[in-house]
Amino acid sequence: MTGAWALLGAIAVVAVVAVVLRARDGRVRPAGAHAAEAHADLPAPVRALLDPGTPVTLVQLSTTFCANCRRTRTVLEELADRTEGLRHVELDVTDLPEVAATLGVLRAPTTLALAPSGAELLRVGGIPKPDALVAALRPHLPGPIG
């Protein structure tokens, strides 16, 4: 009987963890006060992706075998295609663990919205929720978001 209780307890713990992770997936987090100052420490592979003429670059950090990365790419590409001043790029960090560690990225996909200076404006872990991402990006873009 003790084994059955242990099994039920383990199932309950897994269910709670799954609910918490699902609730956090796609949530837009504004950059903290430290992020605006930390752009000097931006890793070179990320810095190379920035375009000084684009107000916001969405840098999607992905890995080779990430199923959610493909869906995230689709969401971000569609948003960038219809939005003036927004650019989407993808960086595969499978072989660049130091880049992920420097940026404090613990999961793939993670999307960083960066200003031309490299300052982090916001970040999204998981597949972005388009409406929440649009609302968060609006103050940083010059024109309407399509």
C-alpha atoms as a printed R data frame, in Angstrom:
    type eleno elety resid chain resno      x      y       z
1   ATOM     1    CA   MET     A     1  0.000  0.000   0.000
2   ATOM     2    CA   THR     A     2  2.918  2.359   0.697
3   ATOM     3    CA   GLY     A     3  4.052  1.968  -2.915
4   ATOM     4    CA   ALA     A     4  0.646  3.086  -4.177
5   ATOM     5    CA   TRP     A     5  0.763  6.217  -2.004
6   ATOM     6    CA   ALA     A     6  4.278  6.988  -3.218
7   ATOM     7    CA   LEU     A     7  3.139  6.597  -6.819
8   ATOM     8    CA   LEU     A     8  0.130  8.883  -6.268
9   ATOM     9    CA   GLY     A     9  2.372 11.454  -4.575
10  ATOM    10    CA   ALA     A    10  4.824 11.393  -7.478
11  ATOM    11    CA   ILE     A    11  1.993 11.823  -9.989
12  ATOM    12    CA   ALA     A    12  0.634 14.790  -8.006
13  ATOM    13    CA   VAL     A    13  4.056 16.474  -7.928
14  ATOM    14    CA   VAL     A    14  4.529 15.990 -11.676
15  ATOM    15    CA   ALA     A    15  1.043 17.391 -12.350
16  ATOM    16    CA   VAL     A    16  1.746 20.516 -10.274
17  ATOM    17    CA   VAL     A    17  5.099 21.086 -12.007
18  ATOM    18    CA   ALA     A    18  3.444 20.678 -15.426
19  ATOM    19    CA   VAL     A    19  0.738 23.215 -14.589
20  ATOM    20    CA   VAL     A    20  3.309 25.748 -13.347
21  ATOM    21    CA   LEU     A    21  5.511 25.332 -16.439
22  ATOM    22    CA   ARG     A    22  2.542 25.652 -18.786
23  ATOM    23    CA   ALA     A    23  1.411 28.849 -17.047
24  ATOM    24    CA   ARG     A    24  4.869 30.398 -17.475
25  ATOM    25    CA   ASP     A    25  5.234 29.365 -21.134
26  ATOM    26    CA   GLY     A    26  5.110 32.311 -23.527
27  ATOM    27    CA   ARG     A    27  4.938 34.941 -20.795
28  ATOM    28    CA   VAL     A    28  6.530 38.270 -21.728
29  ATOM    29    CA   ARG     A    29  8.911 39.549 -19.062
30  ATOM    30    CA   PRO     A    30 10.106 43.147 -19.229
31  ATOM    31    CA   ALA     A    31 13.847 43.552 -18.854
32  ATOM    32    CA   GLY     A    32 15.019 44.299 -15.349
33  ATOM    33    CA   ALA     A    33 16.891 47.475 -14.454
34  ATOM    34    CA   HIS     A    34 20.187 45.619 -14.828
35  ATOM    35    CA   ALA     A    35 19.466 44.554 -18.436
36  ATOM    36    CA   ALA     A    36 19.808 48.062 -19.859
37  ATOM    37    CA   GLU     A    37 23.292 48.309 -18.377
38  ATOM    38    CA   ALA     A    38 24.337 44.766 -19.271
39  ATOM    39    CA   HIS     A    39 24.385 45.267 -23.043
40  ATOM    40    CA   ALA     A    40 28.132 45.865 -22.948
41  ATOM    41    CA   ASP     A    41 28.433 42.196 -21.951
42  ATOM    42    CA   LEU     A    42 26.329 40.997 -24.882
43  ATOM    43    CA   PRO     A    43 28.051 37.966 -26.442
44  ATOM    44    CA   ALA     A    44 29.654 38.613 -29.836
45  ATOM    45    CA   PRO     A    45 27.393 36.161 -31.755
46  ATOM    46    CA   VAL     A    46 24.330 38.053 -30.505
47  ATOM    47    CA   ARG     A    47 25.874 41.500 -31.009
48  ATOM    48    CA   ALA     A    48 26.625 40.545 -34.640
49  ATOM    49    CA   LEU     A    49 22.909 39.989 -35.287
50  ATOM    50    CA   LEU     A    50 21.873 43.537 -34.371
51  ATOM    51    CA   ASP     A    51 21.066 46.079 -37.077
52  ATOM    52    CA   PRO     A    52 21.611 49.691 -35.978
53  ATOM    53    CA   GLY     A    53 18.800 50.819 -38.301
54  ATOM    54    CA   THR     A    54 16.169 48.532 -36.799
55  ATOM    55    CA   PRO     A    55 14.479 49.721 -33.587
56  ATOM    56    CA   VAL     A    56 13.838 46.202 -32.240
57  ATOM    57    CA   THR     A    57 15.501 42.899 -33.088
58  ATOM    58    CA   LEU     A    58 13.864 39.721 -31.830
59  ATOM    59    CA   VAL     A    59 16.706 37.276 -31.207
60  ATOM    60    CA   GLN     A    60 15.349 33.762 -30.923
61  ATOM    61    CA   LEU     A    61 17.731 31.436 -29.085
62  ATOM    62    CA   SER     A    62 17.074 27.888 -30.257
63  ATOM    63    CA   THR     A    63 18.622 24.446 -30.185
64  ATOM    64    CA   THR     A    64 18.884 21.793 -32.871
65  ATOM    65    CA   PHE     A    65 16.284 19.367 -31.537
66  ATOM    66    CA   CYS     A    66 13.761 21.875 -30.172
67  ATOM    67    CA   ALA     A    67 10.235 21.220 -31.451
68  ATOM    68    CA   ASN     A    68  8.817 24.453 -30.002
69  ATOM    69    CA   CYS     A    69 11.550 26.458 -31.747
70  ATOM    70    CA   ARG     A    70  9.955 25.857 -35.162
71  ATOM    71    CA   ARG     A    71  6.584 27.138 -33.959
72  ATOM    72    CA   THR     A    72  8.247 30.137 -32.307
73  ATOM    73    CA   ARG     A    73 10.085 30.919 -35.553
74  ATOM    74    CA   THR     A    74  6.769 30.969 -37.425
75  ATOM    75    CA   VAL     A    75  5.106 33.291 -34.883
76  ATOM    76    CA   LEU     A    76  8.045 35.711 -34.812
77  ATOM    77    CA   GLU     A    77  8.613 35.752 -38.586
78  ATOM    78    CA   GLU     A    78  4.947 36.545 -39.232
79  ATOM    79    CA   LEU     A    79  5.016 39.336 -36.650
80  ATOM    80    CA   ALA     A    80  8.247 40.824 -38.053
81  ATOM    81    CA   ASP     A    81  6.975 40.639 -41.650
82  ATOM    82    CA   ARG     A    82  3.940 42.767 -40.840
83  ATOM    83    CA   THR     A    83  5.564 45.209 -38.401
84  ATOM    84    CA   GLU     A    84  7.675 48.217 -39.324
85  ATOM    85    CA   GLY     A    85 10.890 48.488 -37.296
86  ATOM    86    CA   LEU     A    86 10.867 44.868 -36.139
87  ATOM    87    CA   ARG     A    87 13.336 42.213 -37.251
88  ATOM    88    CA   HIS     A    88 13.539 38.526 -36.336
89  ATOM    89    CA   VAL     A    89 16.758 36.498 -36.291
90  ATOM    90    CA   GLU     A    90 17.478 33.064 -34.916
91  ATOM    91    CA   LEU     A    91 20.632 31.864 -33.190
92  ATOM    92    CA   ASP     A    92 21.206 28.156 -32.614
93  ATOM    93    CA   VAL     A    93 22.973 27.900 -29.254
94  ATOM    94    CA   THR     A    94 23.386 24.110 -29.323
95  ATOM    95    CA   ASP     A    95 27.144 24.522 -29.735
96  ATOM    96    CA   LEU     A    96 27.288 27.895 -27.951
97  ATOM    97    CA   PRO     A    97 26.431 27.104 -24.318
98  ATOM    98    CA   GLU     A    98 28.511 30.062 -23.136
99  ATOM    99    CA   VAL     A    99 26.164 32.432 -25.010
100 ATOM   100    CA   ALA     A   100 23.111 30.967 -23.281
101 ATOM   101    CA   ALA     A   101 24.871 31.070 -19.899
102 ATOM   102    CA   THR     A   102 25.980 34.693 -20.334
103 ATOM   103    CA   LEU     A   103 22.419 35.725 -21.216
104 ATOM   104    CA   GLY     A   104 20.891 33.698 -18.371
105 ATOM   105    CA   VAL     A   105 18.899 31.520 -20.764
106 ATOM   106    CA   LEU     A   106 17.802 28.218 -19.273
107 ATOM   107    CA   ARG     A   107 15.401 26.929 -21.924
108 ATOM   108    CA   ALA     A   108 14.816 26.868 -25.642
109 ATOM   109    CA   PRO     A   109 13.254 28.677 -27.226
110 ATOM   110    CA   THR     A   110 13.902 31.972 -25.499
111 ATOM   111    CA   THR     A   111 13.331 35.203 -27.379
112 ATOM   112    CA   LEU     A   112 15.100 38.444 -26.494
113 ATOM   113    CA   ALA     A   113 13.856 41.785 -27.805
114 ATOM   114    CA   LEU     A   114 16.948 43.966 -28.170
115 ATOM   115    CA   ALA     A   115 17.397 47.648 -28.970
116 ATOM   116    CA   PRO     A   116 20.056 48.605 -31.551
117 ATOM   117    CA   SER     A   117 22.462 49.306 -28.672
118 ATOM   118    CA   GLY     A   118 22.030 45.731 -27.460
119 ATOM   119    CA   ALA     A   119 19.956 46.710 -24.432
120 ATOM   120    CA   GLU     A   120 17.423 44.033 -23.566
121 ATOM   121    CA   LEU     A   121 13.862 45.336 -23.761
122 ATOM   122    CA   LEU     A   122 12.059 42.110 -22.859
123 ATOM   123    CA   ARG     A   123 12.304 38.353 -23.039
124 ATOM   124    CA   VAL     A   124  9.937 35.457 -23.630
125 ATOM   125    CA   GLY     A   125 10.503 31.866 -22.572
126 ATOM   126    CA   GLY     A   126  8.737 29.325 -24.756
127 ATOM   127    CA   ILE     A   127  6.347 30.018 -27.611
128 ATOM   128    CA   PRO     A   128  5.334 33.692 -27.478
129 ATOM   129    CA   LYS     A   129  1.706 34.652 -27.145
130 ATOM   130    CA   PRO     A   130  1.358 37.069 -30.085
131 ATOM   131    CA   ASP     A   131 -1.103 39.477 -28.425
132 ATOM   132    CA   ALA     A   132  1.011 39.849 -25.288
133 ATOM   133    CA   LEU     A   133  4.193 40.276 -27.337
134 ATOM   134    CA   VAL     A   134  2.599 42.947 -29.556
135 ATOM   135    CA   ALA     A   135  1.388 44.873 -26.503
136 ATOM   136    CA   ALA     A   136  4.843 44.751 -24.918
137 ATOM   137    CA   LEU     A   137  6.639 45.811 -28.120
138 ATOM   138    CA   ARG     A   138  4.298 48.691 -29.021
139 ATOM   139    CA   PRO     A   139  6.195 51.408 -27.034
140 ATOM   140    CA   HIS     A   140  9.493 50.457 -28.699
141 ATOM   141    CA   LEU     A   141  8.361 50.578 -32.334
142 ATOM   142    CA   PRO     A   142  7.928 53.587 -34.637
143 ATOM   143    CA   GLY     A   143  4.842 52.509 -36.561
144 ATOM   144    CA   PRO     A   144  1.689 50.470 -36.183
145 ATOM   145    CA   ILE     A   145  1.878 46.765 -35.534
146 ATOM   146    CA   GLY     A   146  0.009 44.838 -38.196
